[in-house]
């Protein structure tokens, strides 16, 4: 009987995988950054929704991951719908999220108090198709756990975003372990030009795309997220890029 049921089991598995893949394709919308230099480096022209993405802090502030948090909040600010934010303590500053366009009224906070409970809470949240995204703040992201998150995100079409926060050297070393995230980003502060007392300049970030499926790593210096969650090239770099584009068009025209 076991041998006779084997073809049926394989057929059932194939049908299940086809359903999963079809739901994944239906949810394969893309969220562009609307910065051509970034979108051109992403194979789909933006951040694929319904996938797992990872962000970590560059520099010495990995414990707080402040810039990585703002980067993730800026992404979610440009999506519609509520957000589930899973964390183990009460150190998320809601006014900072609002400043990059993610109003606290949109955020459902899930406080687990234990790091190991964050990923299971994310899995449950990713099964709710009405969410714009699910965020989790963790020190470790094991390969098997990340695969489960990716599977849940692919089935529901809800975007999963993991912020890596470490509290000691051992946890920092664990951040280099492989996982199933579709993209991996690192955000670090960059020196900003002096603006005098008449107005503070927009903060600059050094953004690294460390890994992307089907693409190559790259780095940019960008203006931090504005009140709508958008990044931007600094004015001098944008002018230089525009001038180079005009020269290329003139040479090929």
mmCIF file of C-alpha atoms in Angstrom:
data_model
loop_
_atom_site.group_PDB
_atom_site.id
_atom_site.type_symbol
_atom_site.label_atom_id
_atom_site.label_comp_id
_atom_site.label_asym_id
_atom_site.label_seq_id
_atom_site.Cartn_x
_atom_site.Cartn_y
_atom_site.Cartn_z
ATOM 1 C CA UNK A 1 0.000 0.000 0.000
ATOM 2 C CA UNK A 2 2.869 2.343 0.769
ATOM 3 C CA UNK A 3 4.308 1.863 -2.725
ATOM 4 C CA UNK A 4 0.915 2.312 -4.356
ATOM 5 C CA UNK A 5 0.303 5.597 -2.519
ATOM 6 C CA UNK A 6 3.680 7.097 -3.431
ATOM 7 C CA UNK A 7 2.664 8.535 -6.860
ATOM 8 C CA UNK A 8 -0.420 10.073 -5.281
ATOM 9 C CA UNK A 9 1.695 11.698 -2.561
ATOM 10 C CA UNK A 10 4.097 13.129 -5.147
ATOM 11 C CA UNK A 11 1.191 14.476 -7.186
ATOM 12 C CA UNK A 12 -0.283 16.106 -4.090
ATOM 13 C CA UNK A 13 3.082 17.670 -3.285
ATOM 14 C CA UNK A 14 3.412 19.014 -6.819
ATOM 15 C CA UNK A 15 -0.067 20.559 -6.666
ATOM 16 C CA UNK A 16 0.787 22.140 -3.321
ATOM 17 C CA UNK A 17 4.009 23.632 -4.690
ATOM 18 C CA UNK A 18 2.155 24.939 -7.749
ATOM 19 C CA UNK A 19 -0.374 26.678 -5.484
ATOM 20 C CA UNK A 20 2.433 28.207 -3.421
ATOM 21 C CA UNK A 21 4.268 29.381 -6.540
ATOM 22 C CA UNK A 22 1.108 30.817 -8.091
ATOM 23 C CA UNK A 23 0.344 32.765 -4.920
ATOM 24 C CA UNK A 24 3.935 33.937 -4.868
ATOM 25 C CA UNK A 25 3.685 35.141 -8.468
ATOM 26 C CA UNK A 26 0.404 36.908 -7.759
ATOM 27 C CA UNK A 27 2.008 38.714 -4.824
ATOM 28 C CA UNK A 28 5.220 39.488 -6.694
ATOM 29 C CA UNK A 29 4.608 43.224 -6.729
ATOM 30 C CA UNK A 30 7.630 45.472 -6.454
ATOM 31 C CA UNK A 31 8.130 48.568 -4.334
ATOM 32 C CA UNK A 32 10.552 50.867 -6.166
ATOM 33 C CA UNK A 33 12.800 53.152 -4.153
ATOM 34 C CA UNK A 34 12.179 55.819 -6.814
ATOM 35 C CA UNK A 35 15.923 56.461 -6.898
ATOM 36 C CA UNK A 36 17.032 55.253 -10.298
ATOM 37 C CA UNK A 37 20.559 54.414 -9.119
ATOM 38 C CA UNK A 38 19.117 51.958 -6.579
ATOM 39 C CA UNK A 39 16.262 50.512 -8.632
ATOM 40 C CA UNK A 40 18.630 49.849 -11.550
ATOM 41 C CA UNK A 41 20.681 47.556 -9.282
ATOM 42 C CA UNK A 42 17.664 45.486 -8.221
ATOM 43 C CA UNK A 43 16.724 42.775 -10.761
ATOM 44 C CA UNK A 44 12.992 43.569 -10.558
ATOM 45 C CA UNK A 45 13.439 47.339 -10.501
ATOM 46 C CA UNK A 46 12.630 47.655 -6.815
ATOM 47 C CA UNK A 47 12.145 45.768 -3.576
ATOM 48 C CA UNK A 48 10.060 42.622 -4.216
ATOM 49 C CA UNK A 49 7.069 42.360 -1.904
ATOM 50 C CA UNK A 50 6.048 39.052 -0.378
ATOM 51 C CA UNK A 51 9.694 38.262 0.363
ATOM 52 C CA UNK A 52 12.058 38.339 3.316
ATOM 53 C CA UNK A 53 14.517 41.234 3.538
ATOM 54 C CA UNK A 54 17.251 41.940 6.072
ATOM 55 C CA UNK A 55 18.725 45.199 7.389
ATOM 56 C CA UNK A 56 21.615 45.740 9.738
ATOM 57 C CA UNK A 57 23.484 48.664 11.220
ATOM 58 C CA UNK A 58 26.939 49.699 10.097
ATOM 59 C CA UNK A 59 29.395 51.081 12.609
ATOM 60 C CA UNK A 60 29.406 50.781 16.370
ATOM 61 C CA UNK A 61 25.675 51.199 17.066
ATOM 62 C CA UNK A 62 24.541 47.661 16.282
ATOM 63 C CA UNK A 63 22.932 47.345 19.691
ATOM 64 C CA UNK A 64 20.449 50.099 18.855
ATOM 65 C CA UNK A 65 20.251 49.708 15.051
ATOM 66 C CA UNK A 66 18.746 53.189 14.829
ATOM 67 C CA UNK A 67 19.481 53.853 11.163
ATOM 68 C CA UNK A 68 18.493 50.339 10.105
ATOM 69 C CA UNK A 69 15.184 50.853 11.923
ATOM 70 C CA UNK A 70 14.555 54.134 10.109
ATOM 71 C CA UNK A 71 15.470 52.521 6.776
ATOM 72 C CA UNK A 72 12.914 49.752 7.345
ATOM 73 C CA UNK A 73 10.305 52.236 8.572
ATOM 74 C CA UNK A 74 10.812 54.310 5.411
ATOM 75 C CA UNK A 75 10.113 51.235 3.273
ATOM 76 C CA UNK A 76 6.901 50.487 5.181
ATOM 77 C CA UNK A 77 5.839 54.137 5.063
ATOM 78 C CA UNK A 78 5.491 53.774 1.292
ATOM 79 C CA UNK A 79 3.164 50.775 1.631
ATOM 80 C CA UNK A 80 -0.520 50.743 2.469
ATOM 81 C CA UNK A 81 -1.969 48.969 5.484
ATOM 82 C CA UNK A 82 -1.072 48.128 9.081
ATOM 83 C CA UNK A 83 2.348 46.901 10.187
ATOM 84 C CA UNK A 84 3.178 44.269 12.812
ATOM 85 C CA UNK A 85 6.434 45.148 14.617
ATOM 86 C CA UNK A 86 7.861 42.320 16.754
ATOM 87 C CA UNK A 87 10.475 43.270 19.339
ATOM 88 C CA UNK A 88 11.597 42.101 22.718
ATOM 89 C CA UNK A 89 11.604 45.425 24.608
ATOM 90 C CA UNK A 90 10.097 48.880 24.756
ATOM 91 C CA UNK A 91 12.843 50.888 23.090
ATOM 92 C CA UNK A 92 11.189 51.687 19.745
ATOM 93 C CA UNK A 93 10.723 55.476 19.491
ATOM 94 C CA UNK A 94 7.400 56.043 17.744
ATOM 95 C CA UNK A 95 7.982 59.762 16.920
ATOM 96 C CA UNK A 96 11.080 58.740 14.934
ATOM 97 C CA UNK A 97 8.956 56.359 12.852
ATOM 98 C CA UNK A 98 6.462 59.161 12.234
ATOM 99 C CA UNK A 99 9.243 61.450 11.071
ATOM 100 C CA UNK A 100 9.990 59.087 8.165
ATOM 101 C CA UNK A 101 6.316 58.679 7.286
ATOM 102 C CA UNK A 102 5.275 55.605 9.311
ATOM 103 C CA UNK A 103 2.553 56.903 11.620
ATOM 104 C CA UNK A 104 2.373 55.019 14.946
ATOM 105 C CA UNK A 105 -1.360 54.464 14.421
ATOM 106 C CA UNK A 106 -0.443 52.032 11.648
ATOM 107 C CA UNK A 107 1.887 49.983 13.854
ATOM 108 C CA UNK A 108 0.835 47.003 15.971
ATOM 109 C CA UNK A 109 3.525 46.355 18.562
ATOM 110 C CA UNK A 110 4.244 42.782 19.627
ATOM 111 C CA UNK A 111 6.542 42.720 22.665
ATOM 112 C CA UNK A 112 7.885 39.215 23.232
ATOM 113 C CA UNK A 113 10.500 40.061 25.910
ATOM 114 C CA UNK A 114 12.609 37.179 24.587
ATOM 115 C CA UNK A 115 14.673 37.184 21.419
ATOM 116 C CA UNK A 116 13.787 33.581 20.598
ATOM 117 C CA UNK A 117 10.069 34.400 20.503
ATOM 118 C CA UNK A 118 10.366 37.126 17.863
ATOM 119 C CA UNK A 119 10.662 34.856 14.814
ATOM 120 C CA UNK A 120 7.643 32.661 15.733
ATOM 121 C CA UNK A 121 5.607 35.831 16.261
ATOM 122 C CA UNK A 122 6.682 37.012 12.804
ATOM 123 C CA UNK A 123 5.557 33.714 11.270
ATOM 124 C CA UNK A 124 2.081 34.116 12.753
ATOM 125 C CA UNK A 125 1.882 37.701 11.551
ATOM 126 C CA UNK A 126 2.940 36.788 8.023
ATOM 127 C CA UNK A 127 -0.102 34.535 7.733
ATOM 128 C CA UNK A 128 -2.371 37.611 7.966
ATOM 129 C CA UNK A 129 -2.795 38.827 4.404
ATOM 130 C CA UNK A 130 -4.144 42.227 5.432
ATOM 131 C CA UNK A 131 -0.807 43.492 6.733
ATOM 132 C CA UNK A 132 1.544 45.682 4.733
ATOM 133 C CA UNK A 133 4.547 44.124 6.396
ATOM 134 C CA UNK A 134 5.920 42.313 9.427
ATOM 135 C CA UNK A 135 9.097 43.484 11.155
ATOM 136 C CA UNK A 136 11.221 41.529 13.599
ATOM 137 C CA UNK A 137 14.227 42.716 15.617
ATOM 138 C CA UNK A 138 16.579 39.812 16.350
ATOM 139 C CA UNK A 139 20.226 39.035 16.945
ATOM 140 C CA UNK A 140 20.166 35.699 15.111
ATOM 141 C CA UNK A 141 18.426 34.624 11.924
ATOM 142 C CA UNK A 142 19.083 30.892 11.391
ATOM 143 C CA UNK A 143 18.782 29.481 7.904
ATOM 144 C CA UNK A 144 15.813 27.208 8.635
ATOM 145 C CA UNK A 145 13.896 29.950 10.459
ATOM 146 C CA UNK A 146 14.518 32.374 7.592
ATOM 147 C CA UNK A 147 13.228 29.787 5.102
ATOM 148 C CA UNK A 148 10.008 29.494 7.112
ATOM 149 C CA UNK A 149 9.616 33.267 7.087
ATOM 150 C CA UNK A 150 10.199 33.354 3.323
ATOM 151 C CA UNK A 151 7.628 30.608 2.776
ATOM 152 C CA UNK A 152 5.012 32.427 4.884
ATOM 153 C CA UNK A 153 5.733 35.722 3.121
ATOM 154 C CA UNK A 154 5.464 34.064 -0.297
ATOM 155 C CA UNK A 155 2.131 32.449 0.555
ATOM 156 C CA UNK A 156 0.451 35.584 1.946
ATOM 157 C CA UNK A 157 2.205 38.264 -0.107
ATOM 158 C CA UNK A 158 3.121 40.141 3.098
ATOM 159 C CA UNK A 159 6.641 41.566 3.145
ATOM 160 C CA UNK A 160 8.924 40.384 5.963
ATOM 161 C CA UNK A 161 11.688 42.673 7.221
ATOM 162 C CA UNK A 162 14.259 41.580 9.799
ATOM 163 C CA UNK A 163 16.416 44.111 11.658
ATOM 164 C CA UNK A 164 19.570 42.556 13.088
ATOM 165 C CA UNK A 165 20.533 43.813 16.562
ATOM 166 C CA UNK A 166 23.443 42.361 18.464
ATOM 167 C CA UNK A 167 24.456 42.838 22.074
ATOM 168 C CA UNK A 168 27.918 41.257 22.138
ATOM 169 C CA UNK A 169 30.733 40.119 19.850
ATOM 170 C CA UNK A 170 29.351 36.587 19.535
ATOM 171 C CA UNK A 171 25.985 37.813 18.274
ATOM 172 C CA UNK A 172 27.722 40.204 15.896
ATOM 173 C CA UNK A 173 29.679 37.321 14.368
ATOM 174 C CA UNK A 174 26.416 35.391 13.937
ATOM 175 C CA UNK A 175 25.122 38.178 11.686
ATOM 176 C CA UNK A 176 27.389 36.838 8.924
ATOM 177 C CA UNK A 177 25.683 33.443 8.852
ATOM 178 C CA UNK A 178 23.743 32.643 5.635
ATOM 179 C CA UNK A 179 19.973 32.964 5.509
ATOM 180 C CA UNK A 180 17.146 32.984 2.967
ATOM 181 C CA UNK A 181 16.615 36.761 2.745
ATOM 182 C CA UNK A 182 16.096 38.051 -0.800
ATOM 183 C CA UNK A 183 18.084 41.214 -0.050
ATOM 184 C CA UNK A 184 20.490 42.250 2.667
ATOM 185 C CA UNK A 185 21.151 45.930 3.457
ATOM 186 C CA UNK A 186 23.564 47.753 5.745
ATOM 187 C CA UNK A 187 23.019 51.366 6.805
ATOM 188 C CA UNK A 188 25.708 53.537 8.367
ATOM 189 C CA UNK A 189 26.045 57.270 9.031
ATOM 190 C CA UNK A 190 27.978 59.374 6.550
ATOM 191 C CA UNK A 191 29.531 62.812 7.216
ATOM 192 C CA UNK A 192 27.091 65.548 6.250
ATOM 193 C CA UNK A 193 28.149 68.942 4.881
ATOM 194 C CA UNK A 194 27.909 71.875 7.265
ATOM 195 C CA UNK A 195 24.712 73.856 6.956
ATOM 196 C CA UNK A 196 25.249 76.699 9.395
ATOM 197 C CA UNK A 197 22.516 77.893 11.727
ATOM 198 C CA UNK A 198 19.967 78.800 9.035
ATOM 199 C CA UNK A 199 18.943 75.195 8.512
ATOM 200 C CA UNK A 200 20.199 71.728 9.328
ATOM 201 C CA UNK A 201 21.190 69.654 6.301
ATOM 202 C CA UNK A 202 19.444 66.367 5.646
ATOM 203 C CA UNK A 203 21.395 63.524 7.216
ATOM 204 C CA UNK A 204 23.457 61.387 4.867
ATOM 205 C CA UNK A 205 23.565 57.604 4.978
ATOM 206 C CA UNK A 206 26.033 55.143 3.526
ATOM 207 C CA UNK A 207 23.783 52.386 2.173
ATOM 208 C CA UNK A 208 25.237 49.020 1.165
ATOM 209 C CA UNK A 209 23.329 46.390 -0.768
ATOM 210 C CA UNK A 210 25.289 43.419 0.556
ATOM 211 C CA UNK A 211 23.337 40.682 -1.187
ATOM 212 C CA UNK A 212 20.502 40.443 -3.713
ATOM 213 C CA UNK A 213 19.194 37.457 -5.621
ATOM 214 C CA UNK A 214 20.075 37.773 -9.280
ATOM 215 C CA UNK A 215 22.107 40.946 -8.798
ATOM 216 C CA UNK A 216 25.400 42.345 -7.598
ATOM 217 C CA UNK A 217 26.281 44.195 -4.372
ATOM 218 C CA UNK A 218 26.579 47.968 -4.539
ATOM 219 C CA UNK A 219 26.976 51.034 -2.308
ATOM 220 C CA UNK A 220 25.565 54.543 -2.316
ATOM 221 C CA UNK A 221 25.747 57.771 -0.338
ATOM 222 C CA UNK A 222 22.164 58.965 0.056
ATOM 223 C CA UNK A 223 20.079 61.506 1.864
ATOM 224 C CA UNK A 224 18.172 59.836 4.712
ATOM 225 C CA UNK A 225 14.453 59.050 4.500
ATOM 226 C CA UNK A 226 12.260 62.137 4.339
ATOM 227 C CA UNK A 227 8.773 62.586 5.806
ATOM 228 C CA UNK A 228 7.327 60.262 3.163
ATOM 229 C CA UNK A 229 9.916 57.491 3.590
ATOM 230 C CA UNK A 230 11.835 58.334 0.401
ATOM 231 C CA UNK A 231 15.599 58.304 0.021
ATOM 232 C CA UNK A 232 17.339 60.703 -2.357
ATOM 233 C CA UNK A 233 20.700 61.328 -3.948
ATOM 234 C CA UNK A 234 22.518 64.347 -2.488
ATOM 235 C CA UNK A 235 22.062 67.366 -4.728
ATOM 236 C CA UNK A 236 25.674 67.419 -5.944
ATOM 237 C CA UNK A 237 25.610 63.725 -6.847
ATOM 238 C CA UNK A 238 22.206 64.043 -8.506
ATOM 239 C CA UNK A 239 23.448 66.903 -10.698
ATOM 240 C CA UNK A 240 26.552 64.911 -11.610
ATOM 241 C CA UNK A 241 24.424 61.865 -12.473
ATOM 242 C CA UNK A 242 22.073 63.965 -14.592
ATOM 243 C CA UNK A 243 24.984 65.535 -16.460
ATOM 244 C CA UNK A 244 26.517 62.130 -17.132
ATOM 245 C CA UNK A 245 23.170 60.880 -18.445
ATOM 246 C CA UNK A 246 22.921 63.802 -20.829
ATOM 247 C CA UNK A 247 26.436 63.138 -22.120
ATOM 248 C CA UNK A 248 25.612 59.479 -22.758
ATOM 249 C CA UNK A 249 22.399 60.399 -24.597
ATOM 250 C CA UNK A 250 24.251 62.963 -26.687
ATOM 251 C CA UNK A 251 26.978 60.450 -27.564
ATOM 252 C CA UNK A 252 24.464 57.825 -28.673
ATOM 253 C CA UNK A 253 21.985 60.226 -30.232
#
